[in-house]
Every structure is written in structure tokens, then in C-alpha cells.
Amino acid sequence: MNTPRGSLVPRGSLVPRDIESPGRDMQLRVTPPELKFLDATAGSVYRLSFVVHNLGRWNQKIRFEEPTKPQFKLLLTSLDKELASGLHMITTVEYRPDKDENTSDRVLISIGNKSTEVPLIGLIPSCQLTIESVVNFGTLVSNSKVYCKEITITNNGKVPGTFNAEYRGQLPILIFPTSGVVEAKSSLTIKVDFCADQPRIVDEKAIVLLQDQPETLLSIKAHVVEQIIELLHTSHDQRLECLRFGTIYLGTSKLKHARIYNNSPEPINWVAIIQDDAVGEELGMNIRQRTDTALNSLTSIRKVKNIDTTTIISCVPNEGTLQPYQKIVITFCFSPKLMDECKKDIGPSYRQDYVLFLRFESVGSKDGFLRDDDYKTVKSERLQKMELALTGSGIPVLLQFDPGKVLSFKPCFMGERSEIHFIMQNQCQLLPVIYHFPRNAHFKIEPEKGRIHEGGIMNVMFSFVPRQLGVFKVKQMIEIIGLVADEDLQSLSMKPFYHVSLDFNSICKAPTMKVSKKIIPGISPVIRHPTEKIVVEDLAKCQTYAPLSGLKSTIRCTHHRRSCGESGKDLLLPFPKDGAATIGSTDHHKQYRTTFTTVPRFNFVNPDSACTTCEKQQKKYHAKYYSMYLKYLRSIRLQKQAERGKTYSYNDTDIGLESGLRSPSLSVADIEEMLPSAENSIKAKRLLTTRSIASQEEQSLKRKIIKRLKSDPSTLQEKHDCSLILTPKQIHQVIVGPSVLNFGNICVNSPNTRALHVVNMLPIHVLLQLDIDLEELQKTNQFSYVIPPTSSTYISMIFESPTVGNFWKSFMFTVNNVPSGHILVMAVVQLVKLELSPNELVLRPRGFLIPTYLRGTVRLYNPQNCSAQFQWQPVNTGGGVAFSVCPARGSVEAYSSLECEVKWQPGFSSPEEGEFILHVLEGNMLKLKCVAHVIIFLEHGFYYEGDKLVGCTLVCIVTCI
């Protein structure tokens, strides 16, 4: 006997009962109010009990009435019971089902003329399916990515249960599987896919039918927002559309700040690009000048158009990753430069006006020239781009000097001063000038630095104070100081940015006087003492001059005490009257003797200032090290000169090549030889430009790879390049697209191919990996590719689906193991079908012969991508079949048509109408109705053939048109 089992999950009662129980008036409480025998099977015995509690103040006489059906039995010895006040009794009901079906009955409890009932319900084993009622995708970004949510259908019953889900709306929502069976005591996961193709608020309903339950609505919710990169002001959260730098000097820099904001719930990789080919761009033009003046300077305008805009505008950082709703500060630097072509035209009205456009883009799959025109509404370019206008003007430094740039000071003697009053005027009426005179020997400037206001003047005093004799021609520089950007392009420093040179000319004259003392050449010094100012008039007459340091004692020998031999070669002769220098600290390796004798002089070495032995060895080591280093540099320099001096000879021999030969297609090995791999040469702080990207893209498209690509890097260079971690700016130069692979309407179980183009504009190898786990794309040859530098190729994506319906899926791809975007795959998978034209055919006469008198044609069209096999089946309505179709079976190729001929065979019993059913293998069925409107007349006649009377019958067919 099975043990009794109660119900925790409420299920529908088979016995109707009143909402207001009469037991309340009877002062009687029955617990539970009904008995449910769940999962009952035939041949088993089940027991459940209920409690009767007397709530009155006196004893109650209770009478129980047996259930009417034999499956239920009340286990009581007596049906009449007396229950005291406040006490209760337990009553058991036994259920013995004889067949597997739901059964219901009741137990009636009476007190006097009042009664209450306890419903008895016997339920066979069934499924108990439950499903989540809401699928909430939350806030999504409209980037054409397919998001997936899983919900669970749970079966708490003891038998399997079926379900069916269907979405009838127009949004890109797919439910898979749409039907199935959930086993007992288990659960099944179904997936709900949603493609966030455009911004919207989604609140859709899907119908879910669960077995043995009423229709359930599944709510699908999502909030799709645009993925917008915004630029905000630094002080408030208003959007920034134009940044005005104002007017600055050419050669200086000015900084502006803004905040870049990721206004979306997903991270985004971004990069800044200068649009140097945009409409409305101005580069160095004076927008205030007259039209005729601008037309006369078209040559200089063309040269200005070719300047590198990245040297004028910089943005730091110009790439990076933004987390959801993150804001970071970026710095814009405006640095106009004076162009060499315009230096001759500089005047008070000269200026360079700039209008540039900077675009901020998200990094990911890009269409570009690879756009899929079949589905333009999925990918919207406006959502992931933001344009910022930058304006600024540059003016030159214009200084006017009085009396000019060439200044001639009056000659003077040492100790005297010659002065010139100098006036500097700032001709610019917009900006002040900060100047600085670097110090120059023998000249003094007051003030050395200062500030000249707009249109103001500055008085400067130049003084010539010579400290030595001679003629002086000096270039005196004037440094114009301003704010110049540092190397990091995020800070400014006061530095000279413009120089003006002045020519100083002057002469320092020397006084002359006669020397009373006669000079002995070779012995007496020219200048006896450093402080004495004696100029020798007869110096030119002397043939021998006194040495500057020491004189070899072997040069002159006078008054020898002994003859000068080999031992005196290294002795030095000191100056006469050198005074204290004779006993000064000197090198102890040098030996001196007196001028007129060979007696060695005293050589004093000061131990406080002399070098120690260790210091002397260190000096020798340093001298040797630098000597070897200089020899090494000289050898390198000579080697480079020799390499530059090499000449190459060309072989001009005619090898008999004919003209008109086509260039062969390049392979991976050819490209690797032509372009040796190197790291990206683009500097981290330098902006990308649309013109440079277009040029690189065009260059890469010319190098198409036809042969099969490697799936993994094999050479050392490839392994090195593919292991590099690419920045968003570098990933932006690897184009993978189109962003939407739309296969269109295709047949089930038929392979279809679309090309996924890849353009690598980087000078390094990159490893492209397609993260595809879709069964429909598993027939694609490979999912990993090593793309050579500066090249392009395409990948054949093969799609085949066994399921009929709409297909929306997306897959990610990585470049050098860095997530770089996703590709949306779309298709409408249909059964094989043929189209028939016309559906009703009226046969008309085609000649005078009876067998071929009535005929017509119908055409079968195959609008799909695979061939369709067909067979005609005539429908016999009981009168026979008089129509025939040729060919009766065959196939129609993809995107083509086939003409079939229909004939009617005339006869006395031939029906004038007929039908054919066109069966398409694994496809649709079509019906063709054929009609032949004819009237047949039989005429009898007689004629003689000789002596015999012969009868004849004439058949006349009249066609009703």
C-alpha cells in the first residue's frame, strides 16, 4: 500500500464549493478543507485524513455520509459520532482508483439540519510545468550585437510535459527551441535572442503554451540606447561642439581641456582622427583677406594644403578605453607654425586662420568600402562617431627697430664705454611681446628683458664695454619668449620661440708708449708682469720670442760649468724673474735648471694639492678609456662614410622580355620579402588622419593575398609581431568587415558563401581569430589567420542551417588576442519552393492535327539559391485524365526557370478540365488547373463508291474562345 501524499502545489478542484463554508455556522472546523490524492495510479491504495474540531460550547452529534463513488471509502466504525466541546477527531479516507483517470467525490458532515462537505479529488500523475514570466535584457547598446538570455521551464510532475513558444511580433527576437518535451522532475533551458539594432524601448509578449495549463504570456523587455561618445566641458556637463583657441603667436602653443564621456552601459575603445579632407577645412588661410588677393596666391594655398595637420593640432590621449559612463580629461594643443613659403609676405595684416575637424570613433568592425548594401539600417554610423570643430589663428611677431638691426658703436679704449639708444616697437595690436637679450661679452644691455604691450614701444640702452683689444663683430640675438608645449603635449613652458639677430660692430683701441728697457730676444719676457701694460714697438724686429711655459735647456747653453751632454735633454729652462713661480707646486717628474748654469733648481711639490698615486692611475685610466672611445667613434664614422660611398652597377643586358606581361599575384612570402616586419612607426602622441588612413588602405588593397593564409605564426618574426599587444589606434588600422554578413533568403541545408574582407594597414603581422561557436558556420575552413603587413585578403564564410526561420547571431573576433569587434550574421532560412505561372491554364489550338491540336505552357520559377526537384501528379476526378505535362519530373536550377508543356488529348470521354499537383522535394506543393473549352460535332453522310453506298462520319471540333 502506498503512503498518503498531500499537495503543496495548488491544483484545480473538480468539485465546486461555496466560498462561504457552512461549517462556520455549525461551530465546526474541518482541516484541510479538501483532500487531494495526487499522482494516483490504478491498482494502488491511498489514504488521507482530515480533522474535525468542535468549536462550540457544548457537545455536538456529528453524522458522516459515505462518498457515492466506490473508489472512495470512509474508514469509520460508525458514521454517527459525538464530539465534546473543544475536542477534535481524525477521520481517514481511502482511495482505490480502478483506472487512470481523474475522479472526484465528497464526504458530507451533518449536525442536525446543517451540513458541510469535504471535497475528495483523485488526480492521476501529470506534469506540472512552470516558466519564468519575464525576460529582462536590461539596458543595451544599439551596436547590432545579438544578446542572449536563458530561461528555464521546470517540470515538477511525474510525467513529461510539452510546451510551445511563439513570438509573433516584428522585432528581431528569436526563441529557440520553440517547442519540446520536459521530462519529469527535470528542467529545460530555452534561449531568447535579441538583436539590439536600433535605440528603442522593448516590451514584447511571446505566447507560451504549457501542457494542461492555460495560455501564458512571456514578457520580453529591453532598453536599447545609443552608444555615443560625447565631449563635455570641464566645468559643466554640456556638450562641446566647437573649441576656440583664439589668436596666438606663430610658434607658440595653447592648451584647451575637455572631458570625453562614454554615455553607454558597455565599455568602448575609442580613437581620435583628424579629418584633413573635410568640407569647410581651413589651413593657414587668412579668411579676412579679399577674394582677388586670395586668387593671386593660389600657389601658396596649394602648398599650405599639403602641410601635416598633426603638427598643428594634437590630442592627448588620442586613444584609450572608456568604461561604462566613465569620463576622462583630454588635452588639445594648438601649435601653429610659420610656413617658409609665406615668410616673404609677412606684414602687419598677415595671419593664418585654421578650422580643423577632429572625429572620435569607436574601435570595432568597420564597413568602409566593404559596406553591405542589403542591410543598411542595422549599422548606423552616426551612433559611434562624434565630431569636434577646432578653430584658431596664428599671427607673426612683428618688431620694428630704430635705428635698425645693424648698430655701429664708436671706438673706445678698455675701461671706457660707448652707448647707443635703441627703440623696439611691437607692431602687433593683439598680443604683447616678451623679449630677452642673452648676455654677450663686452656688451651690456639695459633692460635685458621686458614686456612690450600691444602696439607699444620699449627704450633699450646698448653699451659697448670692451675688456680686450681688437675689432668686434657680434651677432646679438633677441629671444621672443612665449608658451611652448612640452614633449608630453599636456603642459606649457615659457621658452624662446622666435629669434631676431642684431649686428654689433665696434673697435677697442689700445694706447701705445715707448719701452725704455732693451729687450734681449729669447731671455727677457715680452710682458714682465701680468699687471704691467707694456706694448713693444720693436717687437716685429725680433727674430726669437720668449716661450710661454718652459724652454728646453738644450736650446741655448751659455756659461756652462760643464758641457751640455745627453743628460740635460729633459731639463727645462724657467722664465727669468718668475719669482714665486719657481718654487710653486708642479709636477715632480719635471726638472728645471738655472738660465746661466747647469745647476738643478729646487722643485717644490705641495703635498696638499698634489695627486695621490691612486688618483694618478685613475687619470691615466680615464685618458686611455676616452682615447679608445674616440678611436671607436672614428672607426664607426669611417665605416658609414664608406657605405654611403659605395656605387652600384646595373646590368643593362637585354634578356628578351616581351612587353604586355601581367604582374603575378603576390603571395605571403613575396610580401614578407618586400616589406620586412617592423613595429608600428606611428608615434603614440601623433593623431591619425583620414588622408593617411585612406592612403594606407589603398596601398594595402593593392597587395591582395590569393593563396591560403597560415592559421598560426611560424617564423620568429611572425611570432614576435603576433605577440604584441596592440593599442586601440593600431587595432583601428585593421579593418574586418562588413559588420553585417547578410546571407538573405536561403534554402534549408544548403551551403552559402559570403566574403569577410580583412585589410591590415599596419607594418607588422597580425593574428586574426574568429570566435565562432555557431553550428551554422562550422563548415568554414579555418577560424585563425596570420595577416601579413600592409596587405588585404578575404575569408570565405560558409553558412548552412538545418532550421527553418529567421537567423540572427553575432560572433566576436580578436586581433593579437585583443577583442576588437563583432560581426552580425543574418539569414532567412526557408524550405525549397517553386513558383508557378500561371496557376490556371486555358489551352488553345496550336495546329490542325488532332494529337497536337490543344497545348499550352507553364513556367516554373526558382527564386532561391539551390536547385529544386519537382514532380507533376495528375488528379483523377473520376472522369479520367486527358491532360499531360512534359517533363513530368525534373529539377530547376537556382535562380532560373523551366518551361513545361501541357497537352490535351481529345476523345469522346475526355474531360475538359483537369488538375495537377506540383510536388517539390522537401518543399512546397502547388496546384495547376487546366481548362480546354471545346465542342465536338459528329455529322453522318452517305456517298457511292461504284455500286456501293458507303456511310461516313465527320468530326468537327469548335473551340470556344
Short mmCIF file of N, CA and C in Angstrom, two decimals, residues 302-433:
data_model
loop_
_atom_site.label_atom_id
_atom_site.label_comp_id
_atom_site.label_asym_id
_atom_site.label_seq_id
_atom_site.Cartn_x
_atom_site.Cartn_y
_atom_site.Cartn_z
N ARG A 302 47.98 76.05 -52.40
CA ARG A 302 48.15 74.62 -52.66
C ARG A 302 49.25 74.04 -51.77
N LYS A 303 50.31 74.79 -51.54
CA LYS A 303 51.37 74.30 -50.66
C LYS A 303 50.89 74.18 -49.22
N VAL A 304 50.04 75.12 -48.82
CA VAL A 304 49.52 75.07 -47.45
C VAL A 304 48.65 73.84 -47.26
N LYS A 305 47.92 73.44 -48.29
CA LYS A 305 47.04 72.28 -48.19
C LYS A 305 47.80 70.98 -47.95
N ASN A 306 49.08 70.97 -48.29
CA ASN A 306 49.88 69.74 -48.15
C ASN A 306 50.60 69.64 -46.82
N ILE A 307 50.38 70.57 -45.91
CA ILE A 307 51.08 70.50 -44.64
C ILE A 307 50.48 69.40 -43.77
N ASP A 308 51.26 68.93 -42.85
CA ASP A 308 50.83 67.87 -41.94
C ASP A 308 50.03 68.50 -40.80
N THR A 309 48.76 68.19 -40.75
CA THR A 309 47.90 68.80 -39.74
C THR A 309 48.20 68.28 -38.33
N THR A 310 48.86 67.14 -38.23
CA THR A 310 49.16 66.62 -36.89
C THR A 310 50.20 67.45 -36.18
N THR A 311 50.95 68.27 -36.92
CA THR A 311 51.91 69.17 -36.27
C THR A 311 51.24 70.43 -35.75
N ILE A 312 50.00 70.66 -36.13
CA ILE A 312 49.28 71.86 -35.71
C ILE A 312 48.35 71.55 -34.54
N ILE A 313 47.66 70.42 -34.62
CA ILE A 313 46.70 70.02 -33.59
C ILE A 313 47.14 68.69 -33.02
N SER A 314 47.13 68.60 -31.72
CA SER A 314 47.42 67.34 -31.04
C SER A 314 46.38 67.12 -29.96
N CYS A 315 46.14 65.86 -29.65
CA CYS A 315 45.16 65.48 -28.64
C CYS A 315 45.79 64.39 -27.79
N VAL A 316 45.85 64.62 -26.49
CA VAL A 316 46.47 63.66 -25.57
C VAL A 316 45.51 63.42 -24.40
N PRO A 317 45.10 62.17 -24.18
CA PRO A 317 45.34 60.99 -25.02
C PRO A 317 44.44 61.00 -26.24
N ASN A 318 44.88 60.35 -27.31
CA ASN A 318 44.09 60.26 -28.53
C ASN A 318 43.57 58.85 -28.77
N GLU A 319 43.67 57.99 -27.79
CA GLU A 319 43.11 56.64 -27.85
C GLU A 319 42.97 56.13 -26.43
N GLY A 320 42.16 55.09 -26.27
CA GLY A 320 42.02 54.52 -24.94
C GLY A 320 40.74 53.71 -24.82
N THR A 321 40.44 53.33 -23.61
CA THR A 321 39.26 52.54 -23.29
C THR A 321 38.45 53.27 -22.23
N LEU A 322 37.17 53.40 -22.48
CA LEU A 322 36.26 54.04 -21.54
C LEU A 322 35.32 52.99 -20.98
N GLN A 323 35.25 52.95 -19.67
CA GLN A 323 34.31 52.07 -19.00
C GLN A 323 32.90 52.68 -19.08
N PRO A 324 31.87 51.90 -18.76
CA PRO A 324 30.51 52.46 -18.84
C PRO A 324 30.36 53.73 -18.02
N TYR A 325 29.87 54.77 -18.68
CA TYR A 325 29.59 56.07 -18.09
C TYR A 325 30.83 56.70 -17.43
N GLN A 326 31.99 56.43 -17.99
CA GLN A 326 33.23 57.00 -17.47
C GLN A 326 33.57 58.28 -18.21
N LYS A 327 34.20 59.21 -17.50
CA LYS A 327 34.65 60.47 -18.06
C LYS A 327 36.13 60.64 -17.77
N ILE A 328 36.89 61.01 -18.78
CA ILE A 328 38.31 61.31 -18.60
C ILE A 328 38.61 62.65 -19.27
N VAL A 329 39.63 63.30 -18.79
CA VAL A 329 40.02 64.62 -19.30
C VAL A 329 41.04 64.42 -20.41
N ILE A 330 40.83 65.10 -21.52
CA ILE A 330 41.78 65.08 -22.62
C ILE A 330 42.24 66.51 -22.88
N THR A 331 43.44 66.62 -23.43
CA THR A 331 44.08 67.92 -23.65
C THR A 331 44.27 68.13 -25.14
N PHE A 332 43.84 69.30 -25.63
CA PHE A 332 44.04 69.68 -27.01
C PHE A 332 45.12 70.77 -27.05
N CYS A 333 46.06 70.60 -27.97
CA CYS A 333 47.17 71.55 -28.10
C CYS A 333 47.16 72.12 -29.51
N PHE A 334 47.11 73.45 -29.59
CA PHE A 334 47.13 74.17 -30.87
C PHE A 334 48.48 74.83 -31.02
N SER A 335 49.22 74.44 -32.06
CA SER A 335 50.59 74.93 -32.27
C SER A 335 50.77 75.35 -33.72
N PRO A 336 50.36 76.55 -34.09
CA PRO A 336 50.56 76.99 -35.48
C PRO A 336 52.02 77.32 -35.74
N LYS A 337 52.44 77.02 -36.96
CA LYS A 337 53.83 77.26 -37.37
C LYS A 337 53.85 78.21 -38.56
N LEU A 338 54.92 79.00 -38.61
CA LEU A 338 55.11 79.90 -39.75
C LEU A 338 55.71 79.11 -40.89
N MET A 339 55.02 79.09 -42.03
CA MET A 339 55.49 78.33 -43.19
C MET A 339 56.53 79.12 -43.96
N ASP A 340 57.51 78.40 -44.47
CA ASP A 340 58.61 79.06 -45.17
C ASP A 340 58.14 79.79 -46.42
N GLU A 341 57.09 79.26 -47.08
CA GLU A 341 56.63 79.88 -48.31
C GLU A 341 55.99 81.24 -48.07
N CYS A 342 55.62 81.50 -46.83
CA CYS A 342 54.88 82.72 -46.52
C CYS A 342 55.73 83.77 -45.83
N LYS A 343 57.03 83.47 -45.61
CA LYS A 343 57.85 84.43 -44.87
C LYS A 343 58.06 85.74 -45.62
N LYS A 344 58.07 85.68 -46.95
CA LYS A 344 58.31 86.90 -47.71
C LYS A 344 57.09 87.82 -47.74
N ASP A 345 55.94 87.29 -47.41
CA ASP A 345 54.72 88.09 -47.45
C ASP A 345 54.27 88.54 -46.07
N ILE A 346 55.12 88.43 -45.09
CA ILE A 346 54.72 88.78 -43.73
C ILE A 346 54.59 90.30 -43.62
N GLY A 347 53.46 90.72 -43.10
CA GLY A 347 53.21 92.12 -42.86
C GLY A 347 52.29 92.29 -41.68
N PRO A 348 51.91 93.53 -41.37
CA PRO A 348 51.02 93.75 -40.22
C PRO A 348 49.67 93.06 -40.36
N SER A 349 49.23 92.83 -41.59
CA SER A 349 47.93 92.19 -41.79
C SER A 349 48.03 90.69 -42.00
N TYR A 350 49.23 90.14 -41.90
CA TYR A 350 49.39 88.70 -42.16
C TYR A 350 48.87 87.89 -40.97
N ARG A 351 48.15 86.82 -41.27
CA ARG A 351 47.64 85.91 -40.26
C ARG A 351 47.36 84.56 -40.91
N GLN A 352 47.31 83.54 -40.07
CA GLN A 352 46.98 82.18 -40.51
C GLN A 352 45.80 81.69 -39.68
N ASP A 353 44.67 81.48 -40.36
CA ASP A 353 43.45 81.01 -39.70
C ASP A 353 43.29 79.51 -39.97
N TYR A 354 42.89 78.79 -38.93
CA TYR A 354 42.75 77.34 -39.02
C TYR A 354 41.34 76.94 -38.58
N VAL A 355 40.75 76.06 -39.35
CA VAL A 355 39.50 75.40 -38.98
C VAL A 355 39.70 73.91 -39.26
N LEU A 356 39.76 73.13 -38.20
CA LEU A 356 40.01 71.69 -38.32
C LEU A 356 38.88 70.93 -37.64
N PHE A 357 38.70 69.70 -38.09
CA PHE A 357 37.66 68.85 -37.54
C PHE A 357 38.28 67.56 -37.02
N LEU A 358 37.99 67.27 -35.78
CA LEU A 358 38.52 66.09 -35.10
C LEU A 358 37.36 65.13 -34.83
N ARG A 359 37.53 63.88 -35.23
CA ARG A 359 36.48 62.88 -35.11
C ARG A 359 36.89 61.82 -34.10
N PHE A 360 35.98 61.50 -33.22
CA PHE A 360 36.20 60.45 -32.22
C PHE A 360 35.35 59.24 -32.62
N GLU A 361 36.01 58.12 -32.81
CA GLU A 361 35.35 56.91 -33.29
C GLU A 361 35.56 55.78 -32.30
N SER A 362 34.61 54.86 -32.31
CA SER A 362 34.77 53.63 -31.54
C SER A 362 35.50 52.61 -32.40
N VAL A 363 36.29 51.79 -31.76
CA VAL A 363 37.08 50.78 -32.46
C VAL A 363 36.28 49.49 -32.51
N GLY A 364 36.18 48.91 -33.67
CA GLY A 364 35.44 47.66 -33.84
C GLY A 364 35.34 47.30 -35.29
N SER A 365 34.34 46.50 -35.62
CA SER A 365 34.15 46.12 -37.02
C SER A 365 33.73 47.35 -37.80
N LYS A 366 34.33 47.50 -38.98
CA LYS A 366 34.08 48.68 -39.80
C LYS A 366 33.66 48.24 -41.18
N ASP A 367 32.81 49.07 -41.81
CA ASP A 367 32.36 48.77 -43.15
C ASP A 367 33.28 49.40 -44.18
N GLY A 368 33.37 50.74 -44.16
CA GLY A 368 34.21 51.40 -45.14
C GLY A 368 33.76 51.06 -46.55
N PHE A 369 34.68 50.66 -47.39
CA PHE A 369 34.34 50.27 -48.74
C PHE A 369 33.66 48.90 -48.77
N LEU A 370 33.59 48.22 -47.62
CA LEU A 370 33.03 46.87 -47.55
C LEU A 370 31.56 46.89 -47.15
N ARG A 371 30.89 48.00 -47.28
CA ARG A 371 29.52 48.12 -46.78
C ARG A 371 28.60 47.14 -47.46
N ASP A 372 27.71 46.56 -46.68
CA ASP A 372 26.71 45.64 -47.19
C ASP A 372 25.44 46.43 -47.48
N ASP A 373 25.18 46.67 -48.76
CA ASP A 373 24.04 47.50 -49.14
C ASP A 373 22.71 46.80 -48.92
N ASP A 374 22.73 45.48 -48.69
CA ASP A 374 21.48 44.76 -48.50
C ASP A 374 20.86 45.06 -47.14
N TYR A 375 21.65 45.55 -46.22
CA TYR A 375 21.10 45.79 -44.89
C TYR A 375 21.78 47.01 -44.30
N LYS A 376 21.30 48.19 -44.69
CA LYS A 376 21.92 49.43 -44.26
C LYS A 376 21.39 49.91 -42.92
N THR A 377 20.23 49.46 -42.53
CA THR A 377 19.63 50.00 -41.31
C THR A 377 20.17 49.39 -40.06
N VAL A 378 20.91 48.29 -40.15
CA VAL A 378 21.42 47.65 -38.93
C VAL A 378 22.56 48.45 -38.36
N LYS A 379 23.50 48.85 -39.22
CA LYS A 379 24.70 49.54 -38.74
C LYS A 379 24.57 51.01 -39.08
N SER A 380 24.48 51.85 -38.08
CA SER A 380 24.34 53.28 -38.29
C SER A 380 25.61 53.97 -37.85
N GLU A 381 26.21 54.72 -38.79
CA GLU A 381 27.49 55.35 -38.49
C GLU A 381 27.36 56.50 -37.51
N ARG A 382 26.18 57.09 -37.43
CA ARG A 382 26.05 58.27 -36.58
C ARG A 382 26.14 57.94 -35.10
N LEU A 383 25.99 56.67 -34.75
CA LEU A 383 25.88 56.32 -33.34
C LEU A 383 27.24 56.24 -32.67
N GLN A 384 28.29 55.92 -33.41
CA GLN A 384 29.57 55.64 -32.80
C GLN A 384 30.64 56.64 -33.25
N LYS A 385 30.22 57.84 -33.64
CA LYS A 385 31.16 58.86 -34.05
C LYS A 385 30.73 60.19 -33.44
N MET A 386 31.73 61.03 -33.17
CA MET A 386 31.47 62.35 -32.64
C MET A 386 32.49 63.29 -33.25
N GLU A 387 32.03 64.42 -33.75
CA GLU A 387 32.90 65.36 -34.45
C GLU A 387 33.04 66.63 -33.62
N LEU A 388 34.26 67.12 -33.56
CA LEU A 388 34.57 68.34 -32.83
C LEU A 388 35.28 69.30 -33.76
N ALA A 389 34.79 70.54 -33.81
CA ALA A 389 35.42 71.58 -34.62
C ALA A 389 36.44 72.33 -33.77
N LEU A 390 37.60 72.61 -34.36
CA LEU A 390 38.68 73.34 -33.69
C LEU A 390 39.03 74.56 -34.53
N THR A 391 39.02 75.73 -33.90
CA THR A 391 39.35 76.96 -34.61
C THR A 391 40.46 77.69 -33.87
N GLY A 392 41.28 78.39 -34.62
CA GLY A 392 42.37 79.16 -34.03
C GLY A 392 43.08 79.96 -35.10
N SER A 393 43.83 80.95 -34.68
CA SER A 393 44.56 81.82 -35.60
C SER A 393 45.97 82.02 -35.08
N GLY A 394 46.89 82.15 -36.02
CA GLY A 394 48.29 82.42 -35.69
C GLY A 394 48.77 83.68 -36.37
N ILE A 395 49.44 84.52 -35.62
CA ILE A 395 49.98 85.77 -36.18
C ILE A 395 51.48 85.81 -35.92
N PRO A 396 52.23 86.47 -36.78
CA PRO A 396 53.69 86.53 -36.60
C PRO A 396 54.10 87.62 -35.61
N VAL A 397 55.32 87.50 -35.12
CA VAL A 397 55.90 88.53 -34.27
C VAL A 397 56.47 89.62 -35.17
N LEU A 398 55.96 90.83 -35.02
CA LEU A 398 56.39 91.95 -35.85
C LEU A 398 57.00 93.02 -34.95
N LEU A 399 58.31 93.18 -35.05
CA LEU A 399 59.04 94.20 -34.28
C LEU A 399 59.72 95.16 -35.23
N GLN A 400 59.62 96.43 -34.90
CA GLN A 400 60.30 97.46 -35.69
C GLN A 400 61.39 98.07 -34.82
N PHE A 401 62.60 98.20 -35.40
CA PHE A 401 63.76 98.67 -34.64
C PHE A 401 64.22 100.03 -35.16
N ASP A 402 64.60 100.86 -34.22
CA ASP A 402 65.16 102.18 -34.53
C ASP A 402 66.43 102.36 -33.70
N PRO A 403 67.59 102.46 -34.32
CA PRO A 403 67.88 102.87 -35.71
C PRO A 403 68.03 101.72 -36.70
N GLY A 404 67.75 100.48 -36.39
CA GLY A 404 67.87 99.39 -37.34
C GLY A 404 68.51 98.18 -36.68
N LYS A 405 68.79 97.16 -37.52
CA LYS A 405 69.35 95.93 -37.00
C LYS A 405 70.88 95.92 -37.00
N VAL A 406 71.51 96.90 -37.67
CA VAL A 406 72.98 96.99 -37.69
C VAL A 406 73.37 98.21 -36.86
N LEU A 407 74.11 97.95 -35.79
CA LEU A 407 74.50 99.01 -34.86
C LEU A 407 76.01 99.09 -34.81
N SER A 408 76.55 100.31 -35.03
CA SER A 408 78.00 100.54 -35.00
C SER A 408 78.31 101.45 -33.83
N PHE A 409 79.07 100.90 -32.87
CA PHE A 409 79.46 101.67 -31.69
C PHE A 409 80.73 102.45 -31.99
N LYS A 410 80.86 103.57 -31.35
CA LYS A 410 82.07 104.36 -31.50
C LYS A 410 83.25 103.63 -30.89
N PRO A 411 84.43 103.69 -31.53
CA PRO A 411 85.63 103.03 -30.94
C PRO A 411 85.98 103.68 -29.62
N CYS A 412 86.49 102.85 -28.74
CA CYS A 412 86.87 103.34 -27.42
C CYS A 412 88.00 102.48 -26.89
N PHE A 413 88.59 102.93 -25.77
CA PHE A 413 89.66 102.19 -25.11
C PHE A 413 89.07 101.29 -24.04
N MET A 414 89.92 100.33 -23.60
CA MET A 414 89.50 99.48 -22.49
C MET A 414 89.26 100.34 -21.26
N GLY A 415 88.10 100.02 -20.59
CA GLY A 415 87.72 100.80 -19.43
C GLY A 415 86.76 101.91 -19.76
N GLU A 416 86.60 102.20 -21.04
CA GLU A 416 85.66 103.23 -21.45
C GLU A 416 84.35 102.57 -21.88
N ARG A 417 83.34 103.37 -22.26
CA ARG A 417 82.01 102.90 -22.62
C ARG A 417 81.50 103.68 -23.81
N SER A 418 80.85 102.94 -24.74
CA SER A 418 80.21 103.55 -25.91
C SER A 418 78.76 103.10 -25.91
N GLU A 419 77.81 104.03 -26.01
CA GLU A 419 76.38 103.73 -25.86
C GLU A 419 75.60 104.13 -27.10
N ILE A 420 74.48 103.36 -27.32
CA ILE A 420 73.53 103.65 -28.41
C ILE A 420 72.13 103.48 -27.84
N HIS A 421 71.27 104.44 -28.10
CA HIS A 421 69.88 104.38 -27.68
C HIS A 421 69.08 103.61 -28.74
N PHE A 422 68.36 102.57 -28.31
CA PHE A 422 67.68 101.65 -29.22
C PHE A 422 66.20 101.62 -28.85
N ILE A 423 65.32 101.65 -29.87
CA ILE A 423 63.87 101.64 -29.67
C ILE A 423 63.29 100.42 -30.38
N MET A 424 62.49 99.63 -29.63
CA MET A 424 61.76 98.49 -30.19
C MET A 424 60.27 98.77 -30.11
N GLN A 425 59.59 98.57 -31.24
CA GLN A 425 58.15 98.80 -31.31
C GLN A 425 57.44 97.50 -31.69
N ASN A 426 56.39 97.16 -30.95
CA ASN A 426 55.56 96.00 -31.24
C ASN A 426 54.44 96.43 -32.17
N GLN A 427 54.52 95.96 -33.43
CA GLN A 427 53.51 96.36 -34.42
C GLN A 427 52.23 95.55 -34.31
N CYS A 428 52.22 94.53 -33.47
CA CYS A 428 51.00 93.72 -33.31
C CYS A 428 50.06 94.42 -32.35
N GLN A 429 48.82 94.55 -32.79
CA GLN A 429 47.81 95.22 -31.98
C GLN A 429 46.97 94.25 -31.14
N LEU A 430 47.32 92.95 -31.16
CA LEU A 430 46.51 91.95 -30.47
C LEU A 430 47.20 91.33 -29.27
N LEU A 431 48.51 91.12 -29.38
CA LEU A 431 49.22 90.38 -28.34
C LEU A 431 50.47 91.14 -27.93
N PRO A 432 50.87 91.07 -26.66
CA PRO A 432 52.14 91.66 -26.22
C PRO A 432 53.32 90.78 -26.60
N VAL A 433 54.50 91.33 -26.44
CA VAL A 433 55.74 90.62 -26.76
C VAL A 433 56.62 90.60 -25.51
#
